[in-house]
Amino acid sequence: MLTAPEDLDIARYIDENPDGRFESVLTRDTRRRVFFHLSPIRESLLNWYPFVKGADILELNAGFGALTGLLCTHGRVTAVQPDTFRARAIKMRAPGAKVVETAMPRQRFDYIIDMDPADFSEAAFKNKANMLNPNGRLLMAFQNPLGVNYWLGGRGFHSGKRYDAAAFSRAETAAPGFRVLKWYYPLPDHWFAREIYSQNFLPNQALNSRGRFHSMNRPFVSADVSVIYGNIIRAGLFEQLTGSFLLEAGLSGVCDVDFAALTTYRKPAGRFATTVHRGGFAKKTALSPEGAANIKRIKQNHDDLVKHGVNTLALSFNCEALIMPRINRETLADYWKRLRLEGRLDENEFIRIFDRVREAILKSSGYDPPGSSGWSETLGAVQHRAYPELVPANCFYSPDTGELLFFDQEFAYERYPVNFVIGRAILSIRYYGLPQELLQTLIKRYNLTECWEQIEAETLRIYNEIFNPAENAIFESAYAEKPYVTYADSDAGDAAFRLTELGVKRAAVYGYGKRGRILYKALDDAGIETLTVDRNGTADYISVSDIKENIELILVSILDNAEGIVSELRLQTPYPVYALTEFLAPASDVYGASSKINDHTGEPAWIRTSAIRKPVWKV
């Protein structure tokens, strides 16, 4: 048995980075499988959850330990990983964890973490319930078989099917063995969560998720998923059709958090969890040592803004966390976006409200004259202390009273031009789906035309200063590729995409009926040089036994008796022969349910090709 090449690299990265920080690695190595196992964003699924300190925690399906280190900060962790290669990697990554091949049925735990389970049977639920202490809880994350991801080409994590009817849907709320259930809805999904809604805190129709929606089987889809979600929310179907679930099942109770916003995708200094609680309050907690230092500055920033007359949310400290009242209002950005969706956005009202945002920015600090501190005079007066997060997305709005209440003022810059701050608030309009004509109106209204290019450049600099370049690298590498094409036979498109991920450059198609022709076009459009071959050869097709070109594999497009055809062709040619269906790998294979592979037979085609050559993952 061999080990998949990506897994060898992942284990090496873990060994070379004992501090558990892989940002520099992920900036260089943008393969999806590497990103999946090493990205810090994976922790966002649970880094907000209020675990009881010193708890006994069982982690099932531990993978390469993406969550194990986080869990170790809360208690004694037993991680289940039957793959010995990955088990060794988990021990390097989370030395405090106990790693075992199978769970011990006689031991009792306070929490069981189950990521992408394959078994949703009544017996499986009861078995987990029996392994919990009296107040124990099960936290189980998985795809929704009715979710948006299936509409856009996604497949079941374990089955690889386009519709995985065997999976557990929101409608099946029994969870035998448990008394209390609470449903959470991670966005964009449960692997790379940025926001986690719940049955007690649902998104409004102006969904402005921090997440980049993507498919596990294909990196991008030809649709604006936030628009699709907006339609689902307006139809009252979000809980049924969201892409992923996090189910909390308790024997006696569940936690009081109703919503969480996570910034794990930022650089360490900007990583926070903001949680909204049932008791009428919200909490902001640092997710890194650097963030812990910055959280104190946020309180100072709010206090300073209040002194300058800016209406800002009251904050208090409690055990190194910021506590604030729960505000059940829309942000100003969401208010405008909702009006646009309803066809009720009034330009005059919009400008009047934005004038008030600008007024808040202007009175947030004292000033030096234009041209001070080395800045260009075109950028206007220089604020002593500027707050670039005074933007509509960080401002609650009450249509009844007209109150603007600013919150989440993380950043402050000393001796900074006020036009940069005003310009950043204007630029944020682009992300609300508002008419771009409004942006131009505001630029002219506030006399920013001459310095607008500088404002755009500075806004980009701030973005790069705050956000984690490692996460951006994998998405930017994907955008560099040509747009993906949707084919009448989506299996052909998926197979072509999978082959390009594996670095295949030359292939042959056997079977040139309708599906074969679609497959040929899909491979050709993906940049793979493709021949058409036949068993005996004709005027149009090369005989399998007479192939002279240096191809890498033969792909059989015929579905009926595909296994028999593959077996026959392997007797006629030295080239690897695979059935089309072998390249429709489920995400559990793409992202590595196991690190083990065979030399040539008995495993999925992507694994066999990996054994022959190291794949080039192009997301």
Coordinates of C-alpha atoms in Angstrom, one line a residue:
M1 CA 0.0 0.0 0.0
L2 CA 1.1 3.5 -0.8
T3 CA 0.2 6.9 0.6
A4 CA -1.5 9.6 -1.5
P5 CA 1.1 12.3 -2.6
E6 CA -0.9 15.1 -1.1
D7 CA -1.1 13.4 2.2
L8 CA 2.7 13.0 2.3
D9 CA 3.0 16.8 1.8
I10 CA 0.3 17.6 4.4
A11 CA 2.1 15.4 7.0
R12 CA 5.4 17.1 6.1
Y13 CA 3.9 20.6 6.5
I14 CA 2.5 19.5 9.9
D15 CA 5.9 18.3 10.9
E16 CA 7.7 21.5 9.7
N17 CA 5.2 23.8 11.4
P18 CA 4.8 22.7 15.0
D19 CA 3.2 26.0 16.0
G20 CA 0.2 24.9 13.8
R21 CA 0.3 28.0 11.6
F22 CA 0.3 27.2 7.9
E23 CA -0.4 30.5 6.3
S24 CA 2.9 30.6 4.5
V25 CA 2.4 27.0 3.3
L26 CA -1.1 27.7 2.0
T27 CA 0.1 30.8 0.1
R28 CA 2.6 28.6 -1.8
D29 CA 0.6 25.3 -2.1
T30 CA -2.9 26.1 -3.3
R31 CA -4.1 22.5 -3.8
R32 CA -7.6 22.1 -2.5
R33 CA -6.8 19.0 -0.4
V34 CA -4.0 20.8 1.3
F35 CA -6.2 23.8 2.0
F36 CA -9.0 21.6 3.2
H37 CA -6.9 19.9 5.9
L38 CA -4.6 22.9 7.0
S39 CA -6.7 26.0 6.7
P40 CA -7.4 27.7 10.0
I41 CA -10.9 28.5 8.7
R42 CA -11.8 24.8 9.4
E43 CA -11.9 25.7 13.2
S44 CA -14.7 28.2 12.6
L45 CA -17.2 25.4 12.8
L46 CA -16.7 25.2 16.6
N47 CA -14.3 27.9 17.8
W48 CA -17.3 29.9 19.0
Y49 CA -18.9 27.0 20.9
P50 CA -19.0 27.4 24.8
F51 CA -17.4 24.0 25.7
V52 CA -17.2 23.3 29.4
K53 CA -13.6 23.5 30.4
G54 CA -11.9 20.2 31.3
A55 CA -14.5 18.2 29.4
D56 CA -14.0 14.7 27.9
I57 CA -14.4 15.0 24.2
L58 CA -14.6 12.3 21.5
E59 CA -13.8 13.4 18.0
L60 CA -15.0 11.0 15.3
N61 CA -13.7 11.2 11.7
A62 CA -10.7 13.3 12.8
G63 CA -9.1 13.5 9.4
F64 CA -5.7 15.2 9.7
G65 CA -6.7 16.9 12.9
A66 CA -8.2 20.2 11.6
L67 CA -10.3 20.5 14.7
T68 CA -8.3 18.4 17.1
G69 CA -6.0 21.1 18.4
L70 CA -8.9 23.4 19.0
L71 CA -10.7 20.8 21.0
C72 CA -7.6 20.1 23.1
T73 CA -7.8 23.7 24.4
H74 CA -11.1 22.8 26.0
G75 CA -10.5 19.4 27.5
R76 CA -9.3 15.8 27.2
V77 CA -9.6 14.7 23.6
T78 CA -9.9 11.2 22.1
A79 CA -9.6 11.4 18.3
V80 CA -10.7 8.5 16.2
Q81 CA -8.5 7.9 13.1
P82 CA -8.1 4.3 11.9
D83 CA -5.6 5.4 9.2
T84 CA -2.2 5.0 10.9
F85 CA -0.5 7.5 8.7
R86 CA -3.0 10.2 9.5
A87 CA -3.0 9.2 13.2
R88 CA 0.7 9.9 13.4
A89 CA 0.1 13.3 11.8
I90 CA -2.6 14.1 14.3
K91 CA -0.2 13.3 17.2
M92 CA 2.3 15.7 15.8
R93 CA -0.3 18.4 15.2
A94 CA -2.2 17.9 18.5
P95 CA 0.2 16.2 20.9
G96 CA -2.3 16.5 23.8
A97 CA -4.9 14.3 22.1
K98 CA -5.2 10.5 22.5
V99 CA -5.5 9.0 19.0
V100 CA -7.3 5.6 18.6
E101 CA -8.4 3.4 15.8
T102 CA -12.0 3.0 17.1
A103 CA -14.1 4.5 19.8
M104 CA -14.3 2.7 23.1
P105 CA -17.9 1.9 23.7
R106 CA -17.5 1.7 27.5
Q107 CA -16.1 5.2 27.9
R108 CA -18.4 8.2 28.5
F109 CA -17.9 11.7 27.1
D110 CA -19.2 15.1 27.7
Y111 CA -19.1 15.9 23.9
I112 CA -19.0 13.9 20.8
I113 CA -17.9 15.7 17.6
D114 CA -18.9 13.9 14.4
M115 CA -17.8 15.6 11.1
D116 CA -19.4 14.3 7.9
P117 CA -20.8 11.0 9.4
A118 CA -21.7 8.2 6.9
D119 CA -24.3 6.5 9.1
F120 CA -27.5 8.3 10.1
S121 CA -29.4 5.2 11.2
E122 CA -31.4 4.9 14.4
A123 CA -28.8 2.6 15.8
A124 CA -25.9 5.0 15.1
F125 CA -27.7 7.8 17.0
K126 CA -28.5 5.6 20.0
N127 CA -25.0 4.4 20.1
K128 CA -23.6 7.9 20.4
A129 CA -26.3 8.8 23.0
N130 CA -25.1 5.8 25.1
M131 CA -21.5 7.1 24.9
L132 CA -22.4 10.4 26.5
N133 CA -22.5 11.5 30.1
P134 CA -26.0 12.6 31.5
N135 CA -25.5 16.2 30.4
G136 CA -23.6 15.3 27.2
R137 CA -24.1 16.7 23.8
L138 CA -23.5 15.5 20.2
L139 CA -22.3 18.1 17.7
M140 CA -22.7 16.6 14.2
A141 CA -21.9 18.5 10.9
F142 CA -22.9 17.4 7.5
Q143 CA -24.2 18.3 4.0
N144 CA -27.9 18.9 3.5
P145 CA -29.1 16.4 0.8
L146 CA -31.7 18.9 -0.3
G147 CA -29.3 21.8 -0.2
V148 CA -28.2 24.5 -2.7
N149 CA -24.9 22.8 -3.3
Y150 CA -26.7 19.9 -5.1
W151 CA -28.4 22.4 -7.5
L152 CA -25.0 23.6 -8.6
G153 CA -23.2 20.3 -9.3
G154 CA -22.3 19.2 -5.8
R155 CA -22.2 15.5 -4.9
G156 CA -22.6 13.6 -1.6
F157 CA -19.5 13.7 0.6
H158 CA -19.3 9.9 0.9
S159 CA -21.4 8.6 -2.0
G160 CA -20.4 10.9 -4.8
K161 CA -24.0 11.0 -5.9
R162 CA -25.7 14.1 -7.2
Y163 CA -28.6 13.4 -4.9
D164 CA -27.6 11.5 -1.8
A165 CA -31.0 10.3 -0.6
A166 CA -29.4 8.2 2.2
A167 CA -28.2 11.3 4.0
F168 CA -30.0 12.9 6.9
S169 CA -32.1 16.0 6.1
R170 CA -33.5 18.7 8.3
A171 CA -36.9 17.2 8.0
E172 CA -35.7 14.1 9.9
T173 CA -35.7 15.6 13.4
A174 CA -36.0 12.4 15.5
A175 CA -32.3 11.7 16.4
P176 CA -33.3 8.7 18.5
G177 CA -31.7 8.7 22.0
F178 CA -31.6 12.5 22.4
R179 CA -34.1 14.7 24.2
V180 CA -33.3 18.2 22.9
L181 CA -32.2 19.2 19.3
K182 CA -30.9 22.6 18.0
W183 CA -30.2 23.2 14.4
Y184 CA -27.4 25.5 13.2
Y185 CA -26.8 26.6 9.6
P186 CA -23.2 27.3 8.7
L187 CA -22.5 29.6 5.7
P188 CA -21.0 29.2 3.2
D189 CA -20.8 25.6 4.5
H190 CA -19.7 23.5 7.5
W191 CA -16.1 23.1 6.2
F192 CA -15.2 26.8 5.9
A193 CA -17.8 28.6 8.0
R194 CA -17.9 32.3 8.5
E195 CA -21.4 32.8 9.8
I196 CA -23.4 30.3 11.7
Y197 CA -27.2 30.9 11.9
S198 CA -29.6 28.8 13.9
Q199 CA -33.3 28.0 14.2
N200 CA -33.6 30.9 16.6
F201 CA -31.7 33.4 14.4
L202 CA -32.3 33.2 10.7
P203 CA -30.8 35.4 8.0
N204 CA -32.9 38.0 6.4
Q205 CA -33.5 38.2 2.7
A206 CA -30.6 40.7 2.2
L207 CA -28.1 38.0 3.0
N208 CA -24.7 39.5 3.0
S209 CA -22.6 36.5 4.0
R210 CA -18.9 37.0 4.7
G211 CA -18.3 33.7 2.9
R212 CA -17.2 32.8 -0.6
F213 CA -19.6 30.2 -1.8
H214 CA -18.0 27.3 -3.6
S215 CA -18.6 23.7 -4.5
M216 CA -16.6 20.8 -3.0
N217 CA -16.7 19.0 -6.4
R218 CA -16.1 22.0 -8.6
P219 CA -14.4 25.2 -7.3
F220 CA -16.9 27.7 -8.7
V221 CA -20.4 27.7 -10.1
S222 CA -21.9 29.8 -12.8
A223 CA -24.4 31.5 -10.4
D224 CA -24.5 34.2 -7.8
V225 CA -25.2 31.9 -4.8
S226 CA -26.0 34.9 -2.5
V227 CA -28.9 35.8 -4.9
I228 CA -30.1 32.2 -4.8
Y229 CA -30.0 32.2 -1.0
G230 CA -31.9 35.5 -1.0
N231 CA -34.7 33.9 -3.0
I232 CA -34.8 30.9 -0.7
I233 CA -35.0 33.1 2.4
R234 CA -37.9 35.2 0.9
A235 CA -39.7 31.9 0.2
G236 CA -39.3 30.8 3.8
L237 CA -37.2 27.8 2.8
F238 CA -33.8 28.6 4.2
E239 CA -33.9 25.9 6.9
Q240 CA -34.9 23.3 4.3
L241 CA -32.5 24.2 1.5
T242 CA -29.4 25.6 3.1
G243 CA -26.2 23.7 2.1
S244 CA -25.0 22.4 5.5
F245 CA -26.1 21.6 9.0
L246 CA -24.6 21.6 12.4
L247 CA -26.9 19.6 14.7
E248 CA -26.5 19.9 18.4
A249 CA -28.3 17.0 20.1
G250 CA -28.4 17.0 23.9
L251 CA -29.5 14.5 26.5
S252 CA -30.7 17.4 28.8
G253 CA -30.1 20.7 27.1
V254 CA -28.3 22.8 24.4
C255 CA -26.2 25.9 24.4
D256 CA -27.5 29.5 24.5
V257 CA -25.7 30.8 21.4
D258 CA -28.1 31.6 18.5
F259 CA -25.7 33.1 16.0
A260 CA -21.9 33.4 15.5
A261 CA -19.9 35.5 13.1
L262 CA -16.3 34.3 12.7
T263 CA -13.3 36.1 11.2
T264 CA -10.9 33.2 11.2
Y265 CA -10.2 34.0 7.6
R266 CA -8.3 37.1 8.6
K267 CA -4.7 37.4 9.8
P268 CA -4.3 36.3 13.5
A269 CA -4.6 39.8 14.9
G270 CA -8.1 40.2 13.5
R271 CA -9.5 36.8 14.4
F272 CA -12.6 37.1 16.6
A273 CA -15.9 35.2 17.3
T274 CA -18.9 37.4 17.8
T275 CA -21.8 35.4 19.3
V276 CA -25.4 36.4 19.9
H277 CA -26.9 34.8 23.0
R278 CA -30.5 33.9 24.0
G279 CA -30.2 36.0 27.2
G280 CA -30.3 39.3 25.3
F281 CA -26.6 40.0 24.9
A282 CA -23.8 39.5 22.5
K283 CA -20.1 38.7 23.1
K284 CA -16.9 39.3 21.1
T285 CA -14.1 36.9 21.9
A286 CA -10.5 36.7 20.6
L287 CA -9.5 33.6 18.7
S288 CA -5.8 34.2 18.9
P289 CA -3.2 35.7 21.3
E290 CA -2.8 38.7 18.9
G291 CA -6.6 39.1 18.8
A292 CA -6.7 39.2 22.6
A293 CA -4.5 42.3 22.6
N294 CA -6.6 44.0 19.9
I295 CA -9.9 43.3 21.6
K296 CA -9.0 45.8 24.4
R297 CA -8.4 48.4 21.7
I298 CA -11.9 48.0 20.4
K299 CA -13.3 49.1 23.8
Q300 CA -11.0 52.1 23.7
N301 CA -12.1 52.9 20.1
H302 CA -15.8 52.8 21.2
D303 CA -15.2 55.0 24.2
D304 CA -13.3 57.5 22.1
L305 CA -16.1 57.7 19.5
V306 CA -18.7 58.3 22.3
K307 CA -16.6 61.2 23.6
H308 CA -16.7 62.7 20.1
G309 CA -20.5 62.4 19.9
V310 CA -20.7 59.4 17.6
N311 CA -23.6 57.1 18.6
T312 CA -21.8 53.9 19.3
L313 CA -22.8 50.6 20.9
A314 CA -21.9 50.4 24.6
L315 CA -19.3 47.8 25.5
S316 CA -18.1 46.2 28.7
F317 CA -15.3 43.7 29.6
N318 CA -16.0 40.3 31.2
C319 CA -13.3 37.7 31.4
E320 CA -11.3 39.1 28.4
A321 CA -14.5 39.2 26.2
L322 CA -16.5 42.2 25.1
I323 CA -20.1 42.2 26.2
M324 CA -22.7 44.2 24.4
P325 CA -26.5 44.3 24.2
R326 CA -28.2 42.2 21.6
I327 CA -29.7 44.5 19.0
N328 CA -32.5 43.1 16.9
R329 CA -32.3 45.5 14.0
E330 CA -31.0 45.4 10.4
T331 CA -27.7 47.0 9.6
L332 CA -27.9 50.0 7.4
A333 CA -26.4 48.0 4.6
D334 CA -29.0 45.3 4.9
Y335 CA -31.8 47.9 5.1
W336 CA -30.7 49.4 1.8
K337 CA -30.2 46.0 0.2
R338 CA -33.7 44.9 1.3
L339 CA -35.2 48.0 -0.2
R340 CA -33.5 47.4 -3.4
L341 CA -34.8 43.8 -3.6
E342 CA -38.3 45.1 -2.8
G343 CA -38.0 47.8 -5.5
R344 CA -38.4 50.6 -2.8
L345 CA -34.9 52.1 -2.7
D346 CA -35.4 55.9 -2.9
E347 CA -32.3 57.8 -4.1
N348 CA -33.1 61.0 -2.1
E349 CA -33.7 59.1 1.1
F350 CA -30.5 57.1 0.5
I351 CA -28.4 60.3 0.1
R352 CA -30.0 61.9 3.2
I353 CA -29.0 58.9 5.3
F354 CA -25.5 58.7 3.8
D355 CA -25.0 62.4 4.6
R356 CA -25.6 61.4 8.2
V357 CA -23.0 58.6 8.0
R358 CA -20.5 61.2 6.6
E359 CA -21.4 63.6 9.5
A360 CA -20.6 60.9 12.0
I361 CA -17.2 60.3 10.3
L362 CA -16.5 64.1 10.3
K363 CA -17.1 64.5 14.0
S364 CA -15.3 61.3 15.0
S365 CA -11.9 63.1 15.5
G366 CA -10.0 66.3 15.7
Y367 CA -8.2 67.5 12.6
D368 CA -4.9 68.8 11.2
P369 CA -5.1 70.9 7.9
P370 CA -5.0 69.3 4.5
G371 CA -1.4 68.3 3.4
S372 CA -0.4 67.5 7.0
S373 CA 1.7 64.4 8.0
G374 CA 2.9 64.1 4.4
W375 CA -0.5 63.4 2.8
S376 CA -1.7 64.9 -0.4
E377 CA -3.9 68.0 0.0
T378 CA -6.5 66.5 -2.3
L379 CA -7.2 63.9 0.4
G380 CA -8.6 66.6 2.6
A381 CA -8.1 67.3 6.3
V382 CA -6.1 64.8 8.3
Q383 CA -7.9 63.3 11.3
H384 CA -6.0 62.8 14.5
R385 CA -7.5 59.4 15.0
A386 CA -9.5 57.9 12.1
Y387 CA -12.0 55.0 12.1
P388 CA -12.2 53.3 8.7
E389 CA -14.9 50.9 9.9
L390 CA -17.6 53.7 10.2
V391 CA -19.4 52.0 7.3
P392 CA -23.1 51.1 6.7
A393 CA -22.4 47.4 7.3
N394 CA -21.2 48.3 10.9
C395 CA -24.2 50.4 11.7
F396 CA -27.6 49.4 13.0
Y397 CA -30.4 51.4 11.6
S398 CA -34.0 52.1 12.9
P399 CA -36.4 53.2 10.1
D400 CA -38.8 54.3 12.8
T401 CA -36.6 56.7 14.7
G402 CA -33.8 57.2 12.1
E403 CA -31.2 56.2 14.7
L404 CA -27.7 55.2 13.5
L405 CA -25.9 53.0 16.0
F406 CA -22.3 52.1 15.0
F407 CA -20.6 49.0 16.3
D408 CA -17.5 46.8 15.8
Q409 CA -15.0 49.5 15.4
E410 CA -11.9 47.3 15.4
F411 CA -9.4 49.6 13.6
A412 CA -8.1 53.1 14.1
Y413 CA -5.4 55.0 12.3
E414 CA -3.4 57.9 13.6
R415 CA -3.0 61.0 11.4
Y416 CA -5.1 59.7 8.5
P417 CA -7.0 61.7 5.8
V418 CA -10.8 61.9 6.4
N419 CA -11.5 61.4 2.7
F420 CA -10.0 57.9 2.9
V421 CA -12.6 57.1 5.6
I422 CA -15.5 58.6 3.7
G423 CA -14.4 57.0 0.4
R424 CA -14.2 53.6 2.1
A425 CA -17.8 53.9 3.3
I426 CA -18.8 54.8 -0.3
L427 CA -16.9 51.9 -1.8
S428 CA -18.7 49.4 0.4
I429 CA -21.8 50.1 -1.6
R430 CA -20.4 47.8 -4.2
Y431 CA -20.9 44.8 -1.9
Y432 CA -24.5 45.6 -1.1
G433 CA -25.8 45.1 -4.7
L434 CA -26.9 48.8 -4.9
P435 CA -26.9 50.7 -8.2
Q436 CA -23.4 51.9 -9.1
E437 CA -24.9 55.2 -10.1
L438 CA -25.4 55.9 -6.4
L439 CA -21.6 55.5 -5.9
Q440 CA -20.9 58.0 -8.6
T441 CA -23.4 60.4 -7.2
L442 CA -21.7 60.3 -3.8
I443 CA -18.2 60.7 -5.2
K444 CA -19.3 64.0 -6.9
R445 CA -21.4 65.1 -4.0
Y446 CA -18.4 65.0 -1.6
N447 CA -15.9 66.3 -4.2
L448 CA -13.8 63.1 -4.2
T449 CA -13.3 62.7 -8.0
E450 CA -9.7 64.0 -8.0
C451 CA -8.5 61.7 -5.2
W452 CA -10.7 58.6 -6.0
E453 CA -7.9 56.5 -7.5
Q454 CA -5.9 57.0 -4.3
I455 CA -9.0 56.1 -2.2
E456 CA -9.4 52.8 -4.1
A457 CA -5.7 52.0 -3.8
E458 CA -5.8 52.7 0.0
T459 CA -8.9 50.6 0.4
L460 CA -7.1 47.7 -1.3
R461 CA -4.1 48.2 1.0
I462 CA -6.3 48.0 4.1
Y463 CA -8.0 44.8 2.7
N464 CA -4.6 43.1 2.3
E465 CA -3.5 44.3 5.7
I466 CA -6.5 42.7 7.4
F467 CA -7.2 39.6 5.5
N468 CA -5.3 36.3 5.3
P469 CA -3.4 36.0 2.0
A470 CA -3.3 32.2 2.3
E471 CA -7.1 31.9 1.8
N472 CA -7.1 34.3 -1.1
A473 CA -4.3 32.4 -2.8
I474 CA -6.4 29.3 -3.4
F475 CA -9.3 31.3 -4.8
E476 CA -7.2 33.6 -6.9
S477 CA -5.4 30.6 -8.5
A478 CA -8.8 29.4 -9.5
Y479 CA -9.9 32.6 -11.0
A480 CA -6.8 32.6 -13.2
E481 CA -8.2 29.5 -15.0
K482 CA -10.7 29.8 -17.8
P483 CA -14.4 29.7 -16.7
Y484 CA -15.8 26.3 -16.3
V485 CA -18.2 25.1 -18.9
T486 CA -21.5 23.4 -18.1
Y487 CA -22.3 20.4 -20.2
A488 CA -25.5 18.6 -21.1
D489 CA -24.0 15.5 -19.5
S490 CA -22.6 16.9 -16.2
D491 CA -20.8 13.6 -15.6
A492 CA -18.5 14.4 -18.5
G493 CA -17.8 17.9 -17.2
D494 CA -17.0 16.5 -13.7
A495 CA -14.7 13.9 -15.2
A496 CA -12.9 16.5 -17.3
F497 CA -12.4 18.8 -14.3
R498 CA -11.1 15.9 -12.2
L499 CA -8.6 14.9 -14.8
T500 CA -7.3 18.5 -15.1
E501 CA -6.9 18.5 -11.3
L502 CA -4.7 15.4 -11.6
G503 CA -2.6 17.0 -14.3
V504 CA -3.6 14.8 -17.2
K505 CA -2.6 16.4 -20.6
R506 CA -3.4 13.6 -23.1
A507 CA -6.2 11.1 -23.0
A508 CA -8.3 8.8 -25.3
V509 CA -12.0 8.3 -25.3
Y510 CA -13.5 4.9 -26.0
G511 CA -17.1 4.9 -27.1
Y512 CA -18.2 7.7 -29.4
G513 CA -21.9 7.8 -29.0
K514 CA -23.7 10.8 -27.7
R515 CA -22.0 10.6 -24.3
G516 CA -18.7 9.9 -25.9
R517 CA -19.0 13.0 -28.1
I518 CA -19.9 15.2 -25.0
L519 CA -17.0 13.7 -23.1
Y520 CA -14.6 14.4 -26.0
K521 CA -15.7 18.1 -26.1
A522 CA -15.4 18.4 -22.3
L523 CA -11.9 17.1 -22.3
D524 CA -10.9 19.2 -25.3
D525 CA -12.4 22.4 -23.7
A526 CA -10.5 21.5 -20.5
G527 CA -7.2 21.6 -22.5
I528 CA -6.6 17.9 -22.6
E529 CA -5.5 16.5 -26.0
T530 CA -7.9 13.8 -26.8
L531 CA -8.0 10.8 -29.2
T532 CA -11.0 8.7 -30.1
V533 CA -10.3 5.0 -30.1
D534 CA -12.2 1.8 -30.8
R535 CA -11.6 -1.9 -30.1
N536 CA -10.8 -2.9 -33.7
G537 CA -10.2 0.4 -35.4
T538 CA -12.1 2.1 -38.3
A539 CA -11.6 4.9 -40.7
D540 CA -12.5 7.4 -38.0
Y541 CA -11.1 5.7 -34.9
I542 CA -7.7 4.3 -33.9
S543 CA -7.6 0.7 -32.7
V544 CA -6.8 0.4 -29.0
S545 CA -4.0 -1.9 -29.7
D546 CA -2.5 0.4 -32.3
I547 CA -2.2 3.6 -30.3
K548 CA 1.1 5.3 -31.2
E549 CA 0.6 8.6 -29.4
N550 CA 1.9 9.0 -25.8
I551 CA -1.4 9.2 -24.0
E552 CA -1.8 8.8 -20.2
L553 CA -5.1 6.9 -20.0
I554 CA -8.1 5.6 -21.9
L555 CA -11.6 6.7 -20.6
V556 CA -14.6 4.5 -21.4
S557 CA -17.7 6.6 -21.9
I558 CA -20.1 3.6 -22.2
L559 CA -22.0 3.0 -18.9
D560 CA -23.6 -0.4 -19.7
N561 CA -21.2 -3.2 -18.9
A562 CA -18.4 -0.6 -18.3
E563 CA -16.5 -2.9 -16.0
G564 CA -16.5 -5.7 -18.5
I565 CA -15.3 -3.3 -21.3
V566 CA -12.6 -2.0 -19.1
S567 CA -11.3 -5.5 -18.3
E568 CA -11.2 -6.4 -22.0
L569 CA -9.4 -3.3 -23.1
R570 CA -6.8 -3.7 -20.4
L571 CA -5.8 -7.0 -22.1
Q572 CA -5.3 -5.2 -25.4
T573 CA -3.3 -2.1 -24.3
P574 CA -0.5 -1.2 -21.9
Y575 CA -2.2 2.2 -21.1
P576 CA -4.4 2.5 -18.0
V577 CA -8.1 2.1 -18.8
Y578 CA -10.8 3.6 -16.6
A579 CA -14.6 3.8 -16.7
L580 CA -16.1 7.3 -16.8
T581 CA -17.8 6.7 -13.5
E582 CA -14.5 6.1 -11.7
F583 CA -13.7 9.8 -12.1
L584 CA -16.8 10.9 -10.4
A585 CA -15.1 10.8 -7.0
P586 CA -17.1 11.8 -3.9
A587 CA -15.7 14.7 -1.8
S588 CA -14.6 12.1 0.8
D589 CA -12.1 10.8 -1.8
V590 CA -11.2 14.2 -3.2
Y591 CA -10.4 15.5 0.3
G592 CA -9.1 12.2 1.6
A593 CA -11.3 9.8 3.6
S594 CA -8.1 7.7 3.7
S595 CA -4.5 8.2 2.8
K596 CA -4.1 4.6 1.5
I597 CA -4.0 3.8 -2.2
N598 CA -3.3 0.7 -4.3
D599 CA -0.8 0.4 -7.2
H600 CA -3.3 0.0 -10.0
T601 CA -6.5 -1.8 -9.1
G602 CA -9.3 -1.8 -6.6
E603 CA -9.4 1.9 -5.8
P604 CA -11.1 5.0 -7.3
A605 CA -9.4 6.2 -10.6
W606 CA -8.2 9.5 -9.1
I607 CA -6.2 7.5 -6.5
R608 CA -4.7 5.2 -9.1
T609 CA -3.6 8.1 -11.2
S610 CA -2.1 9.7 -8.1
A611 CA 0.0 6.6 -7.6
I612 CA 1.4 7.0 -11.2
R613 CA 2.2 10.8 -11.0
K614 CA 1.9 13.6 -8.6
P615 CA -1.4 15.5 -9.4
V616 CA -1.4 19.2 -10.1
W617 CA -4.4 20.5 -8.3
K618 CA -5.9 23.5 -10.1
V619 CA -8.8 24.9 -8.2

